[in-house]
Short mmCIF file of C-alpha atoms and ligand atoms in Angstrom, two decimals:
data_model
loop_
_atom_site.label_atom_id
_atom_site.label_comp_id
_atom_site.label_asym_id
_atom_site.label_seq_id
_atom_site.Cartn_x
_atom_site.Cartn_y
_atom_site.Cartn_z
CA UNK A 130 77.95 88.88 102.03
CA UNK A 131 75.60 90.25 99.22
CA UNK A 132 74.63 88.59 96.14
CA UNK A 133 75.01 90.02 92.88
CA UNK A 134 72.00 91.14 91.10
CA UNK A 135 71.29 88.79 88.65
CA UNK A 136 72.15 91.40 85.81
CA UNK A 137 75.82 92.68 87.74
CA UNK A 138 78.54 91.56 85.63
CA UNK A 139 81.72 90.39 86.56
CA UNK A 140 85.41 90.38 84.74
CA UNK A 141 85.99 87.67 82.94
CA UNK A 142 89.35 85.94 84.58
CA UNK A 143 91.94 87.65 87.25
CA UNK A 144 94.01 89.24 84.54
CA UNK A 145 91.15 91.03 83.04
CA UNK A 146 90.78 92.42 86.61
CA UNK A 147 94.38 93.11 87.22
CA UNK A 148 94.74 94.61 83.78
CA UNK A 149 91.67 97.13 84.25
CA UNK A 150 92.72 97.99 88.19
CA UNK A 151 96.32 98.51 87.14
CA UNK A 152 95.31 100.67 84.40
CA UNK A 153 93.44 102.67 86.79
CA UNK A 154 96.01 102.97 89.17
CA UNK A 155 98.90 103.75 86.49
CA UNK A 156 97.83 107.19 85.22
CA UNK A 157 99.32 110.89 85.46
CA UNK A 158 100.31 109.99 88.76
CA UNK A 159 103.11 107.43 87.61
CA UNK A 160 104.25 108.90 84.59
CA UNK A 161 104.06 112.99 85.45
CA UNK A 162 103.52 113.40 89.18
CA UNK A 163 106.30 110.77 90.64
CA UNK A 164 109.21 111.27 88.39
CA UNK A 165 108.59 115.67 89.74
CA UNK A 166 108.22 114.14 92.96
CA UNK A 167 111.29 112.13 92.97
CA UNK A 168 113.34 114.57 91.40
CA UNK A 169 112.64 117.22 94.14
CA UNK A 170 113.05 115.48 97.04
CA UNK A 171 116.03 113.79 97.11
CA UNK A 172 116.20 111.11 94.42
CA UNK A 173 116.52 107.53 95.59
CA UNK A 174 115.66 109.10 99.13
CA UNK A 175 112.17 109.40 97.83
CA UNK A 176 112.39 106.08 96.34
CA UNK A 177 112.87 104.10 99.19
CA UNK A 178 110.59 106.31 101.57
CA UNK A 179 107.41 105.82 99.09
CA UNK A 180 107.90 101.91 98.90
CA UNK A 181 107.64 102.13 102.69
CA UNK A 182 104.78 104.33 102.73
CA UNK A 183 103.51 101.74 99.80
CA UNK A 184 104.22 98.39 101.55
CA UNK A 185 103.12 99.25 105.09
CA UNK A 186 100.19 101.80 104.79
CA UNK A 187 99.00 101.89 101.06
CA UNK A 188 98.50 98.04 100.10
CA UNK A 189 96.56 97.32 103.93
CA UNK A 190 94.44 99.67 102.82
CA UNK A 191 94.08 98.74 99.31
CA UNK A 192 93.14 95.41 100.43
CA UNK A 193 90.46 96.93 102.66
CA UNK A 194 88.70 98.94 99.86
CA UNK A 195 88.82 95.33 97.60
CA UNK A 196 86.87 93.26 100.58
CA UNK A 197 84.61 96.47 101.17
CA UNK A 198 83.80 96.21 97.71
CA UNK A 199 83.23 92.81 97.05
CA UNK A 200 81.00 92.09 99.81
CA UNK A 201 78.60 94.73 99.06
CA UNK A 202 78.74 94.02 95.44
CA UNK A 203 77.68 97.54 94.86
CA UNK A 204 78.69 100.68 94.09
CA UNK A 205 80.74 102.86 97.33
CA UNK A 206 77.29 104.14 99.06
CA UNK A 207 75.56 100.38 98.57
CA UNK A 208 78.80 98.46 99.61
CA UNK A 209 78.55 100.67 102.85
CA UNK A 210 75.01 100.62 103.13
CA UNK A 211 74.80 96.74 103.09
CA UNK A 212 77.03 97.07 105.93
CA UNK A 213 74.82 99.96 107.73
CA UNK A 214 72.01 101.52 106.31
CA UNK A 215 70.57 103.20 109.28
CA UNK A 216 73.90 105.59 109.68
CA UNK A 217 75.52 108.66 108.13
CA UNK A 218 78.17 106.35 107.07
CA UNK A 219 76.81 105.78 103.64
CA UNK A 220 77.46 109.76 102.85
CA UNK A 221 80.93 108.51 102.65
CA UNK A 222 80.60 106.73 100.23
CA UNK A 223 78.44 109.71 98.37
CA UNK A 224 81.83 111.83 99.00
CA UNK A 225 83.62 109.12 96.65
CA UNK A 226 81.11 109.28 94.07
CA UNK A 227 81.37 113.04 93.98
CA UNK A 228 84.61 113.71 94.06
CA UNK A 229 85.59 110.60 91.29
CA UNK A 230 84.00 112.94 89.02
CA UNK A 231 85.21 116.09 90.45
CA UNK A 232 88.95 114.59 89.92
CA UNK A 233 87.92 113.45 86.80
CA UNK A 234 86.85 117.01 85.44
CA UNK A 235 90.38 118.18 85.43
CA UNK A 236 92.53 114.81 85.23
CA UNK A 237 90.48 115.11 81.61
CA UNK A 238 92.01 118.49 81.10
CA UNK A 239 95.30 117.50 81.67
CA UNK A 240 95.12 114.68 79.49
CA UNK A 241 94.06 116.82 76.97
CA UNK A 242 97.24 118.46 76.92
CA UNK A 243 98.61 114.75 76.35
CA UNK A 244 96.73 114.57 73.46
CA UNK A 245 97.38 118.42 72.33
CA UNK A 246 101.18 117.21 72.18
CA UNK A 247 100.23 114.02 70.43
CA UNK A 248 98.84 116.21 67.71
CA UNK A 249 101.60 119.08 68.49
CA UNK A 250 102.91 118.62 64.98
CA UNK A 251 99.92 120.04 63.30
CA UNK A 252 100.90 123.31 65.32
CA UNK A 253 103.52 125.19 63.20
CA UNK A 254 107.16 124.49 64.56
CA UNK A 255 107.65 126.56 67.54
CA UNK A 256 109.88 125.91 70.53
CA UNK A 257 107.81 123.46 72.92
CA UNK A 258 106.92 125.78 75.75
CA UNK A 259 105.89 128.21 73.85
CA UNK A 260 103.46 125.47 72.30
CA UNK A 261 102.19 124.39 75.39
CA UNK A 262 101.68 128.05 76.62
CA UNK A 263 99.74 128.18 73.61
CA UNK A 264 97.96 124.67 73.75
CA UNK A 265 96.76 125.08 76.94
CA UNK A 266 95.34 128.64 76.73
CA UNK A 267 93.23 128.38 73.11
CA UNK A 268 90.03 127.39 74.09
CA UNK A 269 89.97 126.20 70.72
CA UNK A 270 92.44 123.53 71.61
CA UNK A 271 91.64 122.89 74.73
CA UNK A 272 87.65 122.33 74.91
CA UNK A 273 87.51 120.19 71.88
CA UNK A 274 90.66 118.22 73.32
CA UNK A 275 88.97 117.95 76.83
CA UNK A 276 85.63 117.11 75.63
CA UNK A 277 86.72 114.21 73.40
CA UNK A 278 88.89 112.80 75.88
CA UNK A 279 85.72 112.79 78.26
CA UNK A 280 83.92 111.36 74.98
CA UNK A 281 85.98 108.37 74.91
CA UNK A 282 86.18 107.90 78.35
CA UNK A 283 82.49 107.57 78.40
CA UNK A 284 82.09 105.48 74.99
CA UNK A 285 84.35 102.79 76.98
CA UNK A 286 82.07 102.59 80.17
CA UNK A 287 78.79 102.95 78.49
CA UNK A 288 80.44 99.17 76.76
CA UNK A 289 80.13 97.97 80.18
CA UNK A 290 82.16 96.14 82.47
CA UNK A 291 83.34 93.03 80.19
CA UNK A 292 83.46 94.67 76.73
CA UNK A 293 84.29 98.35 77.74
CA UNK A 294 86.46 98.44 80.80
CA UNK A 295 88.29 95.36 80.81
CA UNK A 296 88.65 94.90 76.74
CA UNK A 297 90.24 98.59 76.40
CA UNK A 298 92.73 97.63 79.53
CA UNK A 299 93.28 94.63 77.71
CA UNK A 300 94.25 96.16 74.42
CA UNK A 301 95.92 99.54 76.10
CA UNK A 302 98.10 97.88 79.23
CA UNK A 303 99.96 96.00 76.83
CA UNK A 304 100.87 98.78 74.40
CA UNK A 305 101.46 101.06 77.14
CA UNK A 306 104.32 98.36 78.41
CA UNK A 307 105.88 98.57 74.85
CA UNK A 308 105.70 102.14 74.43
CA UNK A 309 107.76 102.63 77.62
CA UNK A 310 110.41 100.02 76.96
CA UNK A 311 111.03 101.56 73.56
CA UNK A 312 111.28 104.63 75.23
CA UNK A 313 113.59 104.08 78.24
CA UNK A 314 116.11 101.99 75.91
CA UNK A 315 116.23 105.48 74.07
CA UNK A 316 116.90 107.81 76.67
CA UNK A 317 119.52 105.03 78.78
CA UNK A 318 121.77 104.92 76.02
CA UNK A 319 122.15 108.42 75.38
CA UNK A 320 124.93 109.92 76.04
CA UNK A 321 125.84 111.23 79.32
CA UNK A 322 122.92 109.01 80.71
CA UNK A 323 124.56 107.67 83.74
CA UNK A 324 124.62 110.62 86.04
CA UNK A 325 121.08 110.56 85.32
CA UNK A 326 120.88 107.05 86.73
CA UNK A 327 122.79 108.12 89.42
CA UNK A 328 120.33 110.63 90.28
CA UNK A 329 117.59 108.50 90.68
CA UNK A 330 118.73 106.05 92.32
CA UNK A 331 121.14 107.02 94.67
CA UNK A 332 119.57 108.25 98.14
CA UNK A 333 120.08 111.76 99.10
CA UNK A 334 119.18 111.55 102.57
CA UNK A 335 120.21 115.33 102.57
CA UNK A 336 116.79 116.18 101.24
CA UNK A 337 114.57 114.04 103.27
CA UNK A 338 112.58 116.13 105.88
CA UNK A 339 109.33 115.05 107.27
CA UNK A 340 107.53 116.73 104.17
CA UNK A 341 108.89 114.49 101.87
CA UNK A 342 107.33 111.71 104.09
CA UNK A 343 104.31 113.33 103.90
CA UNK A 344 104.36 113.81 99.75
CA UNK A 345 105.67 110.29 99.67
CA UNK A 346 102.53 108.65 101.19
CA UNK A 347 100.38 111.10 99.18
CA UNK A 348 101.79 110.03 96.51
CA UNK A 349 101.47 106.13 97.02
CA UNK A 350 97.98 106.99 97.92
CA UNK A 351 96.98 108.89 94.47
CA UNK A 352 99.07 106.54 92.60
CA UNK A 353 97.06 103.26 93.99
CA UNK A 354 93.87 105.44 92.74
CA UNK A 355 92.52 104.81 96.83
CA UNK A 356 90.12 107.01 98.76
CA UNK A 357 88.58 107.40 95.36
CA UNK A 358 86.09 104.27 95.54
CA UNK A 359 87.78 103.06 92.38
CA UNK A 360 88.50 99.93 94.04
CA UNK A 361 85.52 99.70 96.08
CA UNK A 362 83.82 99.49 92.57
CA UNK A 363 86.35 97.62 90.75
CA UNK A 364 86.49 94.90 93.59
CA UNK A 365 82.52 94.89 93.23
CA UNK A 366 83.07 93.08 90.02
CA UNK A 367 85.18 90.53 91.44
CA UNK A 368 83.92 86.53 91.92
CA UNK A 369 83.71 85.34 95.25
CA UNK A 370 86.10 82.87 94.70
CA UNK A 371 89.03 85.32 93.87
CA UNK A 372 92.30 85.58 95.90
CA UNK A 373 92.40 89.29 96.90
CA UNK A 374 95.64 89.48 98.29
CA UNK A 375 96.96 87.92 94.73
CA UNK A 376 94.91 90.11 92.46
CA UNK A 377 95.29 93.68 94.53
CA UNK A 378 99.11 92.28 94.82
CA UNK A 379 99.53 92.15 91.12
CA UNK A 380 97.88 95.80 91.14
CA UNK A 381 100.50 97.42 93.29
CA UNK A 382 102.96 95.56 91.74
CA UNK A 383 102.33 96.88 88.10
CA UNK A 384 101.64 99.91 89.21
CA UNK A 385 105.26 100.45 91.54
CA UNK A 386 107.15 99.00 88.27
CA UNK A 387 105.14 101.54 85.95
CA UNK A 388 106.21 104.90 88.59
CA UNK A 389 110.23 103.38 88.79
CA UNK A 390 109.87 102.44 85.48
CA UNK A 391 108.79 106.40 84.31
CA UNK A 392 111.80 107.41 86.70
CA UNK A 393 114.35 105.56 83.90
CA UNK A 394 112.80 107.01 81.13
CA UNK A 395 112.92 110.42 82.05
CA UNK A 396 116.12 111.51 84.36
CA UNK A 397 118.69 109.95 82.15
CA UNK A 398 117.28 111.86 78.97
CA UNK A 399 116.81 114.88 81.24
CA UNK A 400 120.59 114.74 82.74
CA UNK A 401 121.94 113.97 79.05
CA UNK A 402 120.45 117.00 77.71
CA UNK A 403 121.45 119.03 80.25
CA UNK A 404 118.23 119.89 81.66
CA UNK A 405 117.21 120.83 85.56
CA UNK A 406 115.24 117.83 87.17
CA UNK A 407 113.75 119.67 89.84
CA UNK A 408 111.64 121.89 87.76
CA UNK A 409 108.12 120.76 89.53
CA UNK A 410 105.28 119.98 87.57
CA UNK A 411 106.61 121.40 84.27
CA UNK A 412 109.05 118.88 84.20
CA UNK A 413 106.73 116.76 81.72
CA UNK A 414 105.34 119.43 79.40
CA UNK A 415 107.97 121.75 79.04
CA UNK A 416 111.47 120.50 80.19
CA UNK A 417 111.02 116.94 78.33
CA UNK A 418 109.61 118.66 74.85
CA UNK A 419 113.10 120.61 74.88
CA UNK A 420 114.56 116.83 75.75
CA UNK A 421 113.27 115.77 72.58
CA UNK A 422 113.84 118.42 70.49
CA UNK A 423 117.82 118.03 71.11
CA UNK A 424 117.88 113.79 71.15
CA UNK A 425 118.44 112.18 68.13
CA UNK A 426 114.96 110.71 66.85
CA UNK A 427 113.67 112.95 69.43
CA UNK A 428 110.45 114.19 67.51
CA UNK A 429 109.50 110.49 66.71
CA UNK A 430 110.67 109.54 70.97
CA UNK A 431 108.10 112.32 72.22
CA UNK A 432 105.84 111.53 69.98
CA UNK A 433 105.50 107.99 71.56
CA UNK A 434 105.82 109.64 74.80
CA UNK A 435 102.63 111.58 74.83
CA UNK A 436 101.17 108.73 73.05
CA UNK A 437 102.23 107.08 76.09
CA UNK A 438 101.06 109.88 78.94
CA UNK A 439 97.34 109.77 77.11
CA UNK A 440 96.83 105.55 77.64
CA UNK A 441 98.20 105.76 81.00
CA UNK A 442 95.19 109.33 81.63
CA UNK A 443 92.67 107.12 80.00
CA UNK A 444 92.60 103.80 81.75
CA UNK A 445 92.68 106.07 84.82
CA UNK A 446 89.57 108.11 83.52
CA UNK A 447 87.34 104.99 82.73
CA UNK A 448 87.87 104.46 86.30
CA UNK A 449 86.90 107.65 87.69
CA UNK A 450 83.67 107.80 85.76
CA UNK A 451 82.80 104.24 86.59
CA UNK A 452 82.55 104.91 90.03
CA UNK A 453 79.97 107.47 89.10
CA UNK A 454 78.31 105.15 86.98
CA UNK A 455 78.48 102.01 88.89
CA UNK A 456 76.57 104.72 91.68
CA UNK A 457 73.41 105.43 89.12
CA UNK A 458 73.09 101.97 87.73
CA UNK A 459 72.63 100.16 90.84
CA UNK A 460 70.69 103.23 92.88
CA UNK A 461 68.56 104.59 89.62
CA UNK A 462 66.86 103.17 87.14
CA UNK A 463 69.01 104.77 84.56
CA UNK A 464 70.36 102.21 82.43
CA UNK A 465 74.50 101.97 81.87
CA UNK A 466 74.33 103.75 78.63
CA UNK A 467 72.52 106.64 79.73
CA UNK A 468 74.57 106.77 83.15
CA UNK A 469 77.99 106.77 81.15
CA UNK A 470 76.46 109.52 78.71
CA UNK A 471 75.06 111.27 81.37
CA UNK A 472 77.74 111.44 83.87
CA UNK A 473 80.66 112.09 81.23
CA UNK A 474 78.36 115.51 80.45
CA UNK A 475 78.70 116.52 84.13
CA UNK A 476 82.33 116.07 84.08
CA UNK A 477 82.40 118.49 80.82
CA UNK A 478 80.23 121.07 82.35
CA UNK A 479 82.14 120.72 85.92
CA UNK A 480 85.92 120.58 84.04
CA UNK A 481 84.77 123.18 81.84
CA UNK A 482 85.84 125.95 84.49
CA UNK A 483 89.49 124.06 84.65
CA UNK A 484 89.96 123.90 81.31
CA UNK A 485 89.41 127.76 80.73
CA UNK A 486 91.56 128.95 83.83
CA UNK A 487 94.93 128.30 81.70
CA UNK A 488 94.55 131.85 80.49
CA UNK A 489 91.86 131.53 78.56
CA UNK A 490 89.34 133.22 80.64
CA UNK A 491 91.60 135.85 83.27
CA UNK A 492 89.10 135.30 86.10
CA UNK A 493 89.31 131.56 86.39
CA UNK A 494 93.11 132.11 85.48
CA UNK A 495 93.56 133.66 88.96
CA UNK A 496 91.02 132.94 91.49
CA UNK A 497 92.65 134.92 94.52
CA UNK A 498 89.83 137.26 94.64
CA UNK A 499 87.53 134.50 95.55
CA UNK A 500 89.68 131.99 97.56
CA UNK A 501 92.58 134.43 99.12
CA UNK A 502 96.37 133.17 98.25
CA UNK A 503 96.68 131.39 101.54
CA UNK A 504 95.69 128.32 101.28
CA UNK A 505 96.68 127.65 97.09
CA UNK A 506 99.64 129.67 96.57
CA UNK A 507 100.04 132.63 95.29
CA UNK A 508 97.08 133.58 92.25
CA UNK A 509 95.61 129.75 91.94
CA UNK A 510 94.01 128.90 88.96
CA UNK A 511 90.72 126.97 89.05
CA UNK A 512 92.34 123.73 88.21
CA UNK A 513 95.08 124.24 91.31
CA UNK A 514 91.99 124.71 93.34
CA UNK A 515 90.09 121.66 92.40
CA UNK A 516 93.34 119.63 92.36
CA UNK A 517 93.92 120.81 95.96
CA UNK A 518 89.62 120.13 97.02
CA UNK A 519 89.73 116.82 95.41
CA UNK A 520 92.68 115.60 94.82
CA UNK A 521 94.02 116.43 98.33
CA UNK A 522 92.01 117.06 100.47
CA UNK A 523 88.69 114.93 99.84
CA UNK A 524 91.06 112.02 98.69
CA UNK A 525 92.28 111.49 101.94
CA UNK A 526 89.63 112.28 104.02
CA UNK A 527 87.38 109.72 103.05
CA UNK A 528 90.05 107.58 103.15
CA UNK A 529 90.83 108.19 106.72
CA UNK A 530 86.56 107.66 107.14
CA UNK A 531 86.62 104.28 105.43
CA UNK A 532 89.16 102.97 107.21
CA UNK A 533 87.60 103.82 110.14
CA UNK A 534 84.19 102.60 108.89
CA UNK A 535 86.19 99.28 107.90
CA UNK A 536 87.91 99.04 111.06
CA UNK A 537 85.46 99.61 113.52
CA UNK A 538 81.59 99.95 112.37
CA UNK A 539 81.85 96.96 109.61
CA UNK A 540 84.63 95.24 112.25
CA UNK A 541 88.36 94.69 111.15
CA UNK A 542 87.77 90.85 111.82
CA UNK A 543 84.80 90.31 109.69
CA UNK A 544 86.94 92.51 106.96
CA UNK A 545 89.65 89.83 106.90
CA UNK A 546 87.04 87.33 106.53
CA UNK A 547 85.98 88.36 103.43
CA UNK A 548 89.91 89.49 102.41
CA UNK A 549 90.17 85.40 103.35
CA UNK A 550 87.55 84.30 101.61
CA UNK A 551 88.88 82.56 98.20
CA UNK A 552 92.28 83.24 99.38
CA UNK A 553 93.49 80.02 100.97
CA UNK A 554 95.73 80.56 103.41
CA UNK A 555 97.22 83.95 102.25
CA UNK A 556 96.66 85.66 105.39
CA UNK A 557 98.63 83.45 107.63
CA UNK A 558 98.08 83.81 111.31
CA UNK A 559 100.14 86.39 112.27
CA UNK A 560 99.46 88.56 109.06
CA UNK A 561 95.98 88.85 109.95
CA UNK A 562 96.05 90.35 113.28
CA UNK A 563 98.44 92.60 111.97
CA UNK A 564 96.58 93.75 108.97
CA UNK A 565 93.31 94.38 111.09
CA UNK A 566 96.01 96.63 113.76
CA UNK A 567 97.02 98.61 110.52
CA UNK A 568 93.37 99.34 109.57
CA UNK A 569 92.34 100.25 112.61
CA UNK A 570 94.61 102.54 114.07
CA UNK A 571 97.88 102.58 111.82
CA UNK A 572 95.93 103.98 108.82
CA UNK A 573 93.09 105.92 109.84
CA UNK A 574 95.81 107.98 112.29
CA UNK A 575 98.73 108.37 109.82
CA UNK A 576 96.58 109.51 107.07
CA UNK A 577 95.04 112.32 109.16
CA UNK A 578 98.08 113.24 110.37
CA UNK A 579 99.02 113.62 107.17
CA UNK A 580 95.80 115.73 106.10
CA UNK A 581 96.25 118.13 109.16
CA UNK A 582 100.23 118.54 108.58
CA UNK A 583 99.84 119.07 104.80
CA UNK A 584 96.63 121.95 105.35
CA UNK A 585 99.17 123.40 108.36
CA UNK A 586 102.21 123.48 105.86
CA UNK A 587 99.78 125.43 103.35
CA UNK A 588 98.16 128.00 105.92
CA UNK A 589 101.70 128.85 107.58
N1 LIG B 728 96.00 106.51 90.06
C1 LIG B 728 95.87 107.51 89.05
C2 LIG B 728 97.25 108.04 88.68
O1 LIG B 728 98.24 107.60 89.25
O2 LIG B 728 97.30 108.89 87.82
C3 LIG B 728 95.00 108.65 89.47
C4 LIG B 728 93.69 108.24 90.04
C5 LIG B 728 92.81 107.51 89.27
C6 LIG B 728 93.37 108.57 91.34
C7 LIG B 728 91.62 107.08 89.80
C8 LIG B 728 92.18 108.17 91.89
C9 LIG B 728 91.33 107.42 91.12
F1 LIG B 728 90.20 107.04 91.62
#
């Protein structure tokens, strides 16, 4: 086990922690990606499937990428390297660095568009998709938007651990909680609500192939914020002392209620207006604008919505660059403030590409002249490309590598000893053995299965 450097700081108490992890775990992914998901694949069906996924796969690992973490007390390539520095292994850790801010340069574009609709009533009155059509293809909206998203995001982490990170989580979590309450006690007591309710959660086993499986775990898997080094870095803040299996509990916890949570709020306003739930990844910025536009207080509702959408995008952000950060101030003599700074330019100049390819610039709009329409779909835009790279692909993959590198180089035994460490008697006797069998083979095999049967699905 490493020792801090005498300068590493630490949070202050377990729900300073918990607060900061669960903000970066509750992001885009609960509030956008899993209600789409949910609503085109079978409803309750894809409930129940992604708790499995969640329980049995998702949290082993998340507990893995904690212990990883706080032993090294490092960033991803120093937790590995205190493990083995004379290997490749430690490039794995490099791949999390990278692609944290690789994810980051268009998870800020997105949220961007949060904001745009935050500030949508400065644009003249228009119907809503033809303001996000709009929105999203002015580069005069959209840059400024981006970049001061990204500005933010880096003011916060250049505060450091204590007063950046864990203060804004503090602050944000909370508010985020209310906004969503306020919100979901709108759209259940519309009416018509019910079949809405209905929709969600009653299974449609109909609908559930061996895809949805698949999209299910990804989804647990983004939504935890894993294969990302997020909590490798997160957990590098944590005391010695601290029960991991409590505090990365708490985080999946928060973070399941969030995604079921976002589920309420949007189907029964969706169903009550009359609106198609399976409309994909639209279903947030154009099918719930028109939501609002027909609800009663609907301006003021949406309002709070996208209010709501941009917290959730930015506790998720200060996570992404920290794991960039966290990388230069413990391997560079750069100090925090100049690593925030400097990092949060790279993920302007590397999102600026994504944030032009809504139509702004034609070539970046359609990028089948350079990639082909196999693998993306048919004419990808560069932020469908990087989502696919980094968000798919590179996600999992060094997933699948660090639970391998958990499971076999550090040892899934010595693992649990740190996992045990400060924990009591958490891991009872039986768990343990079990937990090691998960991140040895269980994981590492499921989540490549899942790599190779997702790239398959895209080439055929
Ligand atoms: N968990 C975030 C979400 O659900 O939106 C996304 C995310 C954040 C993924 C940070 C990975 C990460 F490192």
């Amino acid at each position: 086990m490493a020792l801090p450097s005498p300068e590493r700081e630490q949070w202050s108490s377990r729900l300073g922690f918990v607060l900061a992890a669960a903000g970066s775990a509750i992001g885009l992914g609960n509030i956008w990606r899993f209600p789409f998901k949910a609503g085109d694949n079978g409803g309750g069906a894809f409930v129940l499937i992604y708790l499995a996924c969640l329980v049995l796969l998702c949290v082993p690992y998340l507990f893995a990428e904690l212990a990883l973490g706080r032993n090294g007390k490092r960033n991803p390539v120093g937790a590995i390297r205190a493990i083995d520095a004379r290997s490749p292994w430690p490039l794995v850790g490099g791949l999390c660095v990278v692609a944290g801010l690789a994810i980051l340069s268009y998870y800020a574009v997105v949220a961007g568009w949060a904001v745009g609709y935050v500030l949508r009533d400065l644009v003249a009155a228009e119907a809503p998709d033809a303001v996000f059509a709009r929105v999203i293809a002015d580069p005069l909206w959209v840059v400024p938007l981006f970049g001061g998203f990204l500005f933010a995001t880096a003011g916060v982490v250049a505060g450091g651990v204590r007063r950046g990170i864990e203060r804004w989580a503090k602050i944000l979590m909370p508010v985020l909680f209310v906004l969503l309450c306020l919100i979901i006690f709108r759209s259940v007591t519309l009416p018509g609500a019910g079949a809405g309710l209905d929709f969600y959660l009653t299974p449609d086993f109909s609908k559930v192939s061996g895809l949805v499986v698949v999209e299910a775990l990804g989804q647990a898997f983004f939504s935890l914020s894993l294969g990302m080094g997020t909590m490798i870095t997160y957990g590098s803040y944590l005391p010695d002392d601290e029960n991991l299996i409590v505090s990365g509990g708490y985080v999946a916890a928060f973070d399941t209620l969030i995604a079921l949570m976002a589920g309420l709020m949007i189907f029964p306003a969706v169903f009550a207006m009359g609106q198609n739930p399976a409309e994909g990844p639209s279903l947030v910025f154009v099918v719930l604008p028109d939501v609002f536009g027909a609800m009663p207080l609907g301006s003021f509702v949406g309002t709070l919505f996208f209010l709501l959408l941009a917290i959730a995008a930015f506790t998720s952000g200060i996570s992404l660059l920290e794991v960039f950060v966290s990388y230069l101030v413990d391997e560079t003599p750069w100090s925090r403030r100049a690593a925030a700074w400097g990092a949060g330019g790279l993920a302007f100049a590397l999102g600026l590409p994504s944030a032009l390819s809504q139509g702004a610039v034609p070539a970046l709009s359609d990028l089948s002249w350079l990639v082909g329409d196999r693998f993306f779909g048919p004419s990808p835009g560069m932020l469908d490309v990087m989502d696919f790279l980094w968000g798919s692909v590179a996600l999992v993959l060094s997933a699948a590598l660090l639970s391998l590198f958990v499971g076999w180089v550090w040892g899934a035994e010595k693992a649990l000893t740190e996992l045990r460490s400060g924990t009591g008697h958490t891991v009872g006797r039986v768990a343990g053995p079990v937990w090691c069998a998960a991140i040895k083979y269980a994981f590492p095999i499921t989540i490549l299965a899942v790599l190779v049967i997702d790239l398959l699905y895209d080439v055929l």
